[in-house]
Every structure is written in C-alpha cells, then in structure tokens.
PDB file of C-alpha atoms in Angstrom:
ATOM      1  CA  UNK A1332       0.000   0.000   0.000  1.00  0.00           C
ATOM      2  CA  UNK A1333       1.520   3.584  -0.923  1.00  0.00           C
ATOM      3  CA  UNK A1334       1.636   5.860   2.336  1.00  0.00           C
ATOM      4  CA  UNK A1335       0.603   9.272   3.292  1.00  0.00           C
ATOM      5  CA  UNK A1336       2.121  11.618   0.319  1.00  0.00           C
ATOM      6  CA  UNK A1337       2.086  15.691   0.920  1.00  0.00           C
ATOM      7  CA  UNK A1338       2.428  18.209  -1.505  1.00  0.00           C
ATOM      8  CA  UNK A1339       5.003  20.297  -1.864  1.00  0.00           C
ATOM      9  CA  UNK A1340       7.697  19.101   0.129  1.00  0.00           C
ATOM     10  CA  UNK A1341       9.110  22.458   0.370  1.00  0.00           C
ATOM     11  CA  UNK A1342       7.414  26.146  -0.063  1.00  0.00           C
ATOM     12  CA  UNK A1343       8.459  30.045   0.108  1.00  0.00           C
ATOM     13  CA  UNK A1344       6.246  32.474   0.605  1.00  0.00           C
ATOM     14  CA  UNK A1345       6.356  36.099   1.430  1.00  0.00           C
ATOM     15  CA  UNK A1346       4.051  37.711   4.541  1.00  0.00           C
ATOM     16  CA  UNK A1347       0.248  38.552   3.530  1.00  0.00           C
ATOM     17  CA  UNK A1348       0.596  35.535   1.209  1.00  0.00           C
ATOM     18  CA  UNK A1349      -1.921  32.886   1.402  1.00  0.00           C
ATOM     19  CA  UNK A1350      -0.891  29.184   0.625  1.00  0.00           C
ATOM     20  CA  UNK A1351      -2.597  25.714   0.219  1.00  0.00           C
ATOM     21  CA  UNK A1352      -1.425  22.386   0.811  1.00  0.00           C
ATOM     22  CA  UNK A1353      -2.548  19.001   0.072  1.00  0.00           C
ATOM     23  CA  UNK A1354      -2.294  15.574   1.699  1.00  0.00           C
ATOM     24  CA  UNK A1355      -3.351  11.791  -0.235  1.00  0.00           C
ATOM     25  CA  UNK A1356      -4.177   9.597   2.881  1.00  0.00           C
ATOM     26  CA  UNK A1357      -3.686   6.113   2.464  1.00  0.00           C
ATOM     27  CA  UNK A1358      -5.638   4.108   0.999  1.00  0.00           C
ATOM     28  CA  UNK A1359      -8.929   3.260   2.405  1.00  0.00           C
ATOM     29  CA  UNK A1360      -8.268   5.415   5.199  1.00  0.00           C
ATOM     30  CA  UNK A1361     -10.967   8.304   5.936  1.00  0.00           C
ATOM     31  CA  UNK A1362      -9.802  10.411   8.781  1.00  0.00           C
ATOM     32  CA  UNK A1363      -7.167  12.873   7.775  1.00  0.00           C
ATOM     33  CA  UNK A1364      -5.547  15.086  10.526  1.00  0.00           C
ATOM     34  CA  UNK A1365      -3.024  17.815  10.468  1.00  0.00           C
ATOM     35  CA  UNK A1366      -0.607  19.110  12.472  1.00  0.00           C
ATOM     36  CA  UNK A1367       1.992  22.189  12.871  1.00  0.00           C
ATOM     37  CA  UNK A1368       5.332  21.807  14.232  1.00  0.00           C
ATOM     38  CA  UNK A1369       7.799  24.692  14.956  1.00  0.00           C
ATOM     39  CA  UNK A1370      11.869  23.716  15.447  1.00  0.00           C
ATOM     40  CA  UNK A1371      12.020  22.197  18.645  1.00  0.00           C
ATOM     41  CA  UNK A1372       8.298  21.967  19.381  1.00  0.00           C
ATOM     42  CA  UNK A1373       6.009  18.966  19.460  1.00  0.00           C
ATOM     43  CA  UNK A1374       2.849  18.352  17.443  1.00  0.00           C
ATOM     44  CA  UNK A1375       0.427  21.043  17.358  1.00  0.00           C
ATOM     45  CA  UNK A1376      -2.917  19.806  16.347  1.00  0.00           C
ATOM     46  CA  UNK A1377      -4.702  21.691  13.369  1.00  0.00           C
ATOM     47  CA  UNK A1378      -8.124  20.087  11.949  1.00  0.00           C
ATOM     48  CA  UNK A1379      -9.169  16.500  11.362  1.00  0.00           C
ATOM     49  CA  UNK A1380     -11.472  15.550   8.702  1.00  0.00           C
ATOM     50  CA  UNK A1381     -13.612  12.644   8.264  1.00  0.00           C
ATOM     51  CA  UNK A1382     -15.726  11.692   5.685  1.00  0.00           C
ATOM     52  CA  UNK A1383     -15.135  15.245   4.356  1.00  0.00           C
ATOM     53  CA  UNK A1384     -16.439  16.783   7.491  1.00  0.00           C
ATOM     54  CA  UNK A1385     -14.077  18.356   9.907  1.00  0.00           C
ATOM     55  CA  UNK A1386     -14.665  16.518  13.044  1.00  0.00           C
ATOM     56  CA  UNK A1387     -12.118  17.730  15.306  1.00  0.00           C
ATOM     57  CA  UNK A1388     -10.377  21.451  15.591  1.00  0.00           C
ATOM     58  CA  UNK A1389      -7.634  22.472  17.698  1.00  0.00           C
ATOM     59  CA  UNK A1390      -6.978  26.015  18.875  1.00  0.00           C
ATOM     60  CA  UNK A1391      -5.262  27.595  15.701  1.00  0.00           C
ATOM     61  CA  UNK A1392      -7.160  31.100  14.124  1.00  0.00           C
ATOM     62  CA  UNK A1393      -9.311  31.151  11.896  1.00  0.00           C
ATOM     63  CA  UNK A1394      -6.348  32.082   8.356  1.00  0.00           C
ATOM     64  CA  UNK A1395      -6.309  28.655   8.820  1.00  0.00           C
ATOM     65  CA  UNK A1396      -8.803  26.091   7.244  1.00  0.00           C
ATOM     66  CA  UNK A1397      -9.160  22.952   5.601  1.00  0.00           C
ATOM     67  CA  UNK A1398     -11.399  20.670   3.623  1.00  0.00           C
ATOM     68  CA  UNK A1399     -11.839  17.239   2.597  1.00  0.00           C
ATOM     69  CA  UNK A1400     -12.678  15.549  -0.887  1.00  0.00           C
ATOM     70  CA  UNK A1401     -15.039  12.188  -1.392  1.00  0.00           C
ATOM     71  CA  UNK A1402     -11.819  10.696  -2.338  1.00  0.00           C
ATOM     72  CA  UNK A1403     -10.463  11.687   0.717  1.00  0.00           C
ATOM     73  CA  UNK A1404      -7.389  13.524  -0.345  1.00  0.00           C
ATOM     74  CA  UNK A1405      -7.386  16.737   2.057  1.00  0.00           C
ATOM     75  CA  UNK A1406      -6.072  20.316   2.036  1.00  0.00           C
ATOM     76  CA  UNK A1407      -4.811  23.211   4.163  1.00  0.00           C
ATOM     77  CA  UNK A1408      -5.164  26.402   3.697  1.00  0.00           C
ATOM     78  CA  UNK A1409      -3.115  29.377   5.296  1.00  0.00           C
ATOM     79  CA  UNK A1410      -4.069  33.092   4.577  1.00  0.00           C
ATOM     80  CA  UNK A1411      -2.764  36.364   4.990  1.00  0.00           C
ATOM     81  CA  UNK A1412       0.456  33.884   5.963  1.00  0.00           C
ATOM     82  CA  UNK A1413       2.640  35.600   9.129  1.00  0.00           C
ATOM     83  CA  UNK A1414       6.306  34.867   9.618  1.00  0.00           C
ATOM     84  CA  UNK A1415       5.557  33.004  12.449  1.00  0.00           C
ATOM     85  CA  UNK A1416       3.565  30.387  10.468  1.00  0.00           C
ATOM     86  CA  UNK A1417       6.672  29.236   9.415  1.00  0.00           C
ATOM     87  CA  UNK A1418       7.267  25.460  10.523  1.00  0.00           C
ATOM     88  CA  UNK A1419       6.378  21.803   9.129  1.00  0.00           C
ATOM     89  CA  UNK A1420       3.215  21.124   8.653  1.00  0.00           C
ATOM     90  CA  UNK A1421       2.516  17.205   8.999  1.00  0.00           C
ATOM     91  CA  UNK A1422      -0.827  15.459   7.584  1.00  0.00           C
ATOM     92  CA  UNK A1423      -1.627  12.017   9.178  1.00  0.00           C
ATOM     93  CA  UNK A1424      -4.304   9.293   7.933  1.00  0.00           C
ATOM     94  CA  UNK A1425      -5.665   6.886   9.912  1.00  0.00           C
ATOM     95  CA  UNK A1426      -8.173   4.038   9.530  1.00  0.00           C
ATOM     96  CA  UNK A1427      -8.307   3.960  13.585  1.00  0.00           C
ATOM     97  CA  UNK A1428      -6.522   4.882  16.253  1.00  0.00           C
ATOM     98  CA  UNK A1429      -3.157   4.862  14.592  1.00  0.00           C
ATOM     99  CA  UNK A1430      -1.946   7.549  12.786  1.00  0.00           C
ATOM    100  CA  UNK A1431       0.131   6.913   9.784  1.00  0.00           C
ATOM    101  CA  UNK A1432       2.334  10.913   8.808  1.00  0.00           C
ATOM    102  CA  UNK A1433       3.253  11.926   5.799  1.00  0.00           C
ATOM    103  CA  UNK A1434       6.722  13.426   4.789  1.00  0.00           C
ATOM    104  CA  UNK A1435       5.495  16.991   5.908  1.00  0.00           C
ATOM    105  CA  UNK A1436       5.419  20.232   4.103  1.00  0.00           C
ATOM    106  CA  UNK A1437       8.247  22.676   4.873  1.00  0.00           C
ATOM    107  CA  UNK A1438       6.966  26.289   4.649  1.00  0.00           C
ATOM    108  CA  UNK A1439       8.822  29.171   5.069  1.00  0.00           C
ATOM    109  CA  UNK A1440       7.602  32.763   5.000  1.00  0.00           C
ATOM    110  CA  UNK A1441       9.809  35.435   4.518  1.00  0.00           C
TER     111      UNK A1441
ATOM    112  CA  UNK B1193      -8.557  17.328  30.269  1.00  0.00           C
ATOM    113  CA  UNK B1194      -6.383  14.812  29.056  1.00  0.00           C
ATOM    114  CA  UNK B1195      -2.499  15.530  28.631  1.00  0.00           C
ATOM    115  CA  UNK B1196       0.439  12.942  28.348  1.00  0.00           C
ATOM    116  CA  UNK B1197       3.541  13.841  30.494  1.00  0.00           C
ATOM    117  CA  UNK B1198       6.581  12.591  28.699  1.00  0.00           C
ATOM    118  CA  UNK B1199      10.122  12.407  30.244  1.00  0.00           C
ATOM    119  CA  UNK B1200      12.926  12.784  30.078  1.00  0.00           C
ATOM    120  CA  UNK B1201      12.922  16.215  27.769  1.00  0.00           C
ATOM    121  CA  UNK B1202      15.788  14.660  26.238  1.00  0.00           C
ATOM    122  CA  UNK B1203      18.727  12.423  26.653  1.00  0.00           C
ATOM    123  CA  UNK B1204      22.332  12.136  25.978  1.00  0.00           C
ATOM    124  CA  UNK B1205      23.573   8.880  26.067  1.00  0.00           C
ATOM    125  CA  UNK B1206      26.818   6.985  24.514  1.00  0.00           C
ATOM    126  CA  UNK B1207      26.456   4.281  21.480  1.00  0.00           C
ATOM    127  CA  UNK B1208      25.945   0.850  23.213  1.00  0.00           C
ATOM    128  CA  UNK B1209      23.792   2.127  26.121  1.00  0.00           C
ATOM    129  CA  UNK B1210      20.298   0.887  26.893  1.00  0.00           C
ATOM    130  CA  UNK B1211      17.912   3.630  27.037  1.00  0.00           C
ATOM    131  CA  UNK B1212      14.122   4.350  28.747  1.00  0.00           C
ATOM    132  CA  UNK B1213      11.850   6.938  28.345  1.00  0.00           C
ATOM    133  CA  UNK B1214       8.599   6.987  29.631  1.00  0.00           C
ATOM    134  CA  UNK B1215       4.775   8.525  29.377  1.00  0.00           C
ATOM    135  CA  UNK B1216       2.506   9.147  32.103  1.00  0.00           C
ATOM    136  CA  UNK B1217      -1.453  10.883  31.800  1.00  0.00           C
ATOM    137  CA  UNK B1218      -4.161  11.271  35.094  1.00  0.00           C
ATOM    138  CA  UNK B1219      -6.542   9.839  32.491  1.00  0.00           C
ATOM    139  CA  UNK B1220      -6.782   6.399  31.247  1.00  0.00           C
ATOM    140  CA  UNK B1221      -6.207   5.367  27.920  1.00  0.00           C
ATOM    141  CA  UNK B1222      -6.913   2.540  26.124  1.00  0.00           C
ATOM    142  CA  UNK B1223      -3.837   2.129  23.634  1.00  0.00           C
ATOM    143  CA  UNK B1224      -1.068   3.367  23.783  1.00  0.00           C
ATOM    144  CA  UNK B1225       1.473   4.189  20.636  1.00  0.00           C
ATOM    145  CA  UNK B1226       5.118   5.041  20.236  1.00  0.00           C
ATOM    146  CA  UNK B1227       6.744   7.170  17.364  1.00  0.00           C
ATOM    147  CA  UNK B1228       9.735   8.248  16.370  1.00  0.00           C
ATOM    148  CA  UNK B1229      10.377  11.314  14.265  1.00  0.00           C
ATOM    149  CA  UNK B1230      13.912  11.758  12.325  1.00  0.00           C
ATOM    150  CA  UNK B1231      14.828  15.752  11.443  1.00  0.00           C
ATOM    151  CA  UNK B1232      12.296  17.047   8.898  1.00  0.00           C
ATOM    152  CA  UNK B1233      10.571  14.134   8.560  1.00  0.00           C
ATOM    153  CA  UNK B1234       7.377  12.959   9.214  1.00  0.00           C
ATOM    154  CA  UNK B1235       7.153  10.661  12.555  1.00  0.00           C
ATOM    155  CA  UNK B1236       6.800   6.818  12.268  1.00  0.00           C
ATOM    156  CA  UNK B1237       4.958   4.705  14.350  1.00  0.00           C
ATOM    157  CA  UNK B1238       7.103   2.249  16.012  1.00  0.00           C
ATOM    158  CA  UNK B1239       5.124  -0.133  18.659  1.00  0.00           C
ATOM    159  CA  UNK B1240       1.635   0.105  19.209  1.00  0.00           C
ATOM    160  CA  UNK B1241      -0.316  -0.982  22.487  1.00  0.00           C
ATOM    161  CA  UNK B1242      -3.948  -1.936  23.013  1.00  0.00           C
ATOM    162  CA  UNK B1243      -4.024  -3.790  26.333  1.00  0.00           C
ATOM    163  CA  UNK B1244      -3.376  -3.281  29.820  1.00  0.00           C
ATOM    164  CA  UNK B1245       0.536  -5.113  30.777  1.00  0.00           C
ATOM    165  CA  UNK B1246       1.182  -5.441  27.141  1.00  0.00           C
ATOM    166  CA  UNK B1247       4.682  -5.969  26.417  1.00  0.00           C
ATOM    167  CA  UNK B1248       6.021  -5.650  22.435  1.00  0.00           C
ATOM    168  CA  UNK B1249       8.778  -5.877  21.095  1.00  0.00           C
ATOM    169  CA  UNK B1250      10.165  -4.250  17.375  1.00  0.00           C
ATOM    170  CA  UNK B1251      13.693  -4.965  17.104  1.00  0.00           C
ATOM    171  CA  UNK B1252      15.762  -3.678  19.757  1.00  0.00           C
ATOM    172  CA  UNK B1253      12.592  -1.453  21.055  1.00  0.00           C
ATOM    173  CA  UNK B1254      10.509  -2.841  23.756  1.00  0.00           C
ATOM    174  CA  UNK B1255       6.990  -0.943  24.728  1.00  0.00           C
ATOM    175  CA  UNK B1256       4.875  -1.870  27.682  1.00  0.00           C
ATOM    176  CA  UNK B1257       1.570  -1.089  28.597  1.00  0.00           C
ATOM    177  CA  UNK B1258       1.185  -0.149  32.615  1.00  0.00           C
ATOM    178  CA  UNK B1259      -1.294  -1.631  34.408  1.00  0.00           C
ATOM    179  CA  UNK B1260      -3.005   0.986  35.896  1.00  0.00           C
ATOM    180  CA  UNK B1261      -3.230   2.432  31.969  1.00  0.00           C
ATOM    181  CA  UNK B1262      -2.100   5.395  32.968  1.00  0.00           C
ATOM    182  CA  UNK B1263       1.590   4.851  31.744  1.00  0.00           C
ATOM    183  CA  UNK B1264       3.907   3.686  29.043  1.00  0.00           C
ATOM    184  CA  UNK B1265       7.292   2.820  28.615  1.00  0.00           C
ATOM    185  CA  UNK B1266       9.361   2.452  25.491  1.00  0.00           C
ATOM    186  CA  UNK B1267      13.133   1.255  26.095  1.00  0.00           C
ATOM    187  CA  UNK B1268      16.005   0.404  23.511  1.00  0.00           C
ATOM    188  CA  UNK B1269      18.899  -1.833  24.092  1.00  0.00           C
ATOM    189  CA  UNK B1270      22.063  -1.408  22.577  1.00  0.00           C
ATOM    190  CA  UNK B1271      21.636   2.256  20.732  1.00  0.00           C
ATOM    191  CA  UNK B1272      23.119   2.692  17.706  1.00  0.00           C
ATOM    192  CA  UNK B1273      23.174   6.354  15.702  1.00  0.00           C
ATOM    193  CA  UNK B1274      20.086   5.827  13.903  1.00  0.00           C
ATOM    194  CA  UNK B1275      18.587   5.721  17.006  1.00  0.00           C
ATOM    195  CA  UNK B1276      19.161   9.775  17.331  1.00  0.00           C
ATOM    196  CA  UNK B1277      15.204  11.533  16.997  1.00  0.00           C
ATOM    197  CA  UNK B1278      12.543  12.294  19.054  1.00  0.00           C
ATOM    198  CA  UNK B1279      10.445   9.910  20.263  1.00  0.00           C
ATOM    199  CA  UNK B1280       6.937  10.560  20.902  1.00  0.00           C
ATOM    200  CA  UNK B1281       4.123   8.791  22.973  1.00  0.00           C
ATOM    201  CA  UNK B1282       0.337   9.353  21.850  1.00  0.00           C
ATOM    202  CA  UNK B1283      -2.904   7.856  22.875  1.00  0.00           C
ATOM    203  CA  UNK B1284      -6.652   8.452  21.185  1.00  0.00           C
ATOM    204  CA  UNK B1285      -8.900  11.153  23.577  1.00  0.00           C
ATOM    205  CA  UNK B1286     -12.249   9.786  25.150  1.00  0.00           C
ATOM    206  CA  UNK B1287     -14.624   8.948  22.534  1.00  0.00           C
ATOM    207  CA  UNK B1288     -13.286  11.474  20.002  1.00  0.00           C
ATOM    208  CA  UNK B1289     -10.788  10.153  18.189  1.00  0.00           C
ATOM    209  CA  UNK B1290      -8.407  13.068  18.163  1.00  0.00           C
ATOM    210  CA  UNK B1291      -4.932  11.788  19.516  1.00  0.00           C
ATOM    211  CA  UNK B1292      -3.258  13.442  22.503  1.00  0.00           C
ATOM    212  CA  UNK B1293       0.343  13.598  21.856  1.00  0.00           C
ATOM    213  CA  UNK B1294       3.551  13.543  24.733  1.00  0.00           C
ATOM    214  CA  UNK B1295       6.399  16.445  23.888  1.00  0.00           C
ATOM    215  CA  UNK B1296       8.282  13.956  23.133  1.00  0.00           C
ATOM    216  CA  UNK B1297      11.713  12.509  24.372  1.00  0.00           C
ATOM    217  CA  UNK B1298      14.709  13.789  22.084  1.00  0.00           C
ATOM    218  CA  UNK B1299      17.531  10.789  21.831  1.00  0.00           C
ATOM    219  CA  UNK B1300      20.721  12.304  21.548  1.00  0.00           C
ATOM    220  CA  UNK B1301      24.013  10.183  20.932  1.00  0.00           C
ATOM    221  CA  UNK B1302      27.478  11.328  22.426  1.00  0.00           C
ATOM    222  CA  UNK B1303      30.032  11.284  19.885  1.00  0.00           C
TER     223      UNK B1303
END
C-alpha cells in the first residue's frame, strides 16, 4: 500500500501571502488530521477531517482552514500567511486509532 | 482534560547504552502508541499498544503497557546512531478520536 504523500515538500512564501497544501491519505483510510510543528516543538494539532467533514479542531485562528474531498485527499489552507507560520506542517491518515504521517510540508515565510 | 507527560525532555547517552523513556497521563487510555520522528521528517509509528501489561517488542525497542493504563514505557537496548530523533508517545482522547500527543523525548548520541 503507498503511504501518506504531501504536496510540496518544500514552499516560500512572502508575509500577507496565502498558501494551500494538500495531503493523499492512504488508501482506504478516511480520517485525515493535520498538524503544525515549529523547530524544537512537538505536534500542534490543526483540523481533522472525516468523511469530508471536519470533526475535530484544535486552537489555531481562523487564516487557517481545511477541507476534505469524497476521495479523501485533504487540504490546508493558510491566509494572509505571518512569519511566524513558518514550521512543518505534517498530515496524518488513519483508519483507527493509529496515525500513519506523511513526509510533511516545509513552509517558510519570509 | 487529558495531557500525556513525557520524560525525560531529552537524553544524551553513549552508542551501546540501553535507554528508557517513559509517558505518564491522570486519564486512562486505552492504547497506547510510540513514534519516532527523524529531522524534517514525518514521525513513524514504532510499537503500538492496546491492552493493559502489554509488552512488544520491534527490534531492539521494547513498549509496555502499565497496568493501571495510565503509563507507558518504550526502552532500547544497545543504541546505535540511527537511534538519534525524538520519540513521541500518543494515545486516542475519550470517545473522540483526536490523539493526545507527549512532547516527546529527544535521543541524543554522544560522539
């Protein structure tokens, strides 16, 4: 089975910038979750989706958002990006209570 | 609400030595799961736990499942330098299915 893949791997963007990016979960899996983590930090939940329905939310403002396709493929979005979005942003799929990550996004605003 | 207390912060610890790391919550949970995260990298699950007093082995990593299931333990014999990453603990919230993630443990090896 192919795992979690996350587009881009790596991503520049400038302040006031608004970016969006995209996770394939494995397959069969429906729950999609995604996380931010700054150098140094732990795992900062974002949003889960299930069944394209966000069904959890963590404590992040509202720039950013997220959705989820019938195919289950999900994205991020980040507006009106601030330099201190800056970090790796991790998508996870799970068919239960395991998690399965994805390479992570690297996105740095300048 | 439910949090997961991991420790140590990090370690430093020579190639060879056996090394523990543990993760402790004032909730229960009901499975337990250990990852391990190389630098700018996604993290990989290593052992997963279901059942109270579970014991599991993957390789040289051994993860056990306290009795009270309030606790975990992940330890790993003989380190070697691929060992170096941070190791996080993580268990599912009540009913919710949102995992609760440790800070994780942060294996250093001593040249």
């Amino acid at each position: 089975k192919a795992g979690v893949t996350q587009t881009p791997r790596y991503l520049i963007k400038t302040r006031g910038q608004q970016v969006t990016l995209s996770c394939s979960p494995i397959s069969g899996h429906r729950s999609v979750s995604w996380y931010q983590q700054t150098p140094g930090q732990g795992l900062q939940f974002l949003f889960e989706y299930f069944s394209e329905t966000q069904r959890n939310k963590g404590n992040f403002p509202g720039r950013f958002s997220g959705r989820q396709f019938s195919n289950s493929r999900s994205e991020m979005n980040v507006s009106t990006l601030e330099l201190g979005d800056s970090a790796l942003y991790l998508c996870a799929s799970s068919g239960g209570d395991t998690q399965y990550f994805g390479p992570g996004t690297r996105l740095t605003v300048l | 609400g439910q949090q997961l207390n991991q420790s140590p912060q990090s370690m430093f610890i020579q190639e060879g030595e056996d090394v523990s790391m543990n993760c402790t919550s004032s909730s229960i949970f009901n499975t337990w799961l250990w990852y391990k995260q190389d630098p700018g990298e996604g993290p990989v699950l290593l052992i997963a736990l279901y059942k109270a007093g579970e014991l599991t082995s993957n390789g040289r990593l051994t993860a056990q499942f306290g009795i009270t299931r309030k606790d975990s333990f992940l330890n790993i014999s003989a380190s070697i330098p691929s060992d170096v990453g941070i190791y996080f603990c993580a268990g599912p919230r009540d009913s919710n299915y949102q995992l609760i993630w440790g800070a994780g443990t942060k294996l250093i090896i001593k040249p």
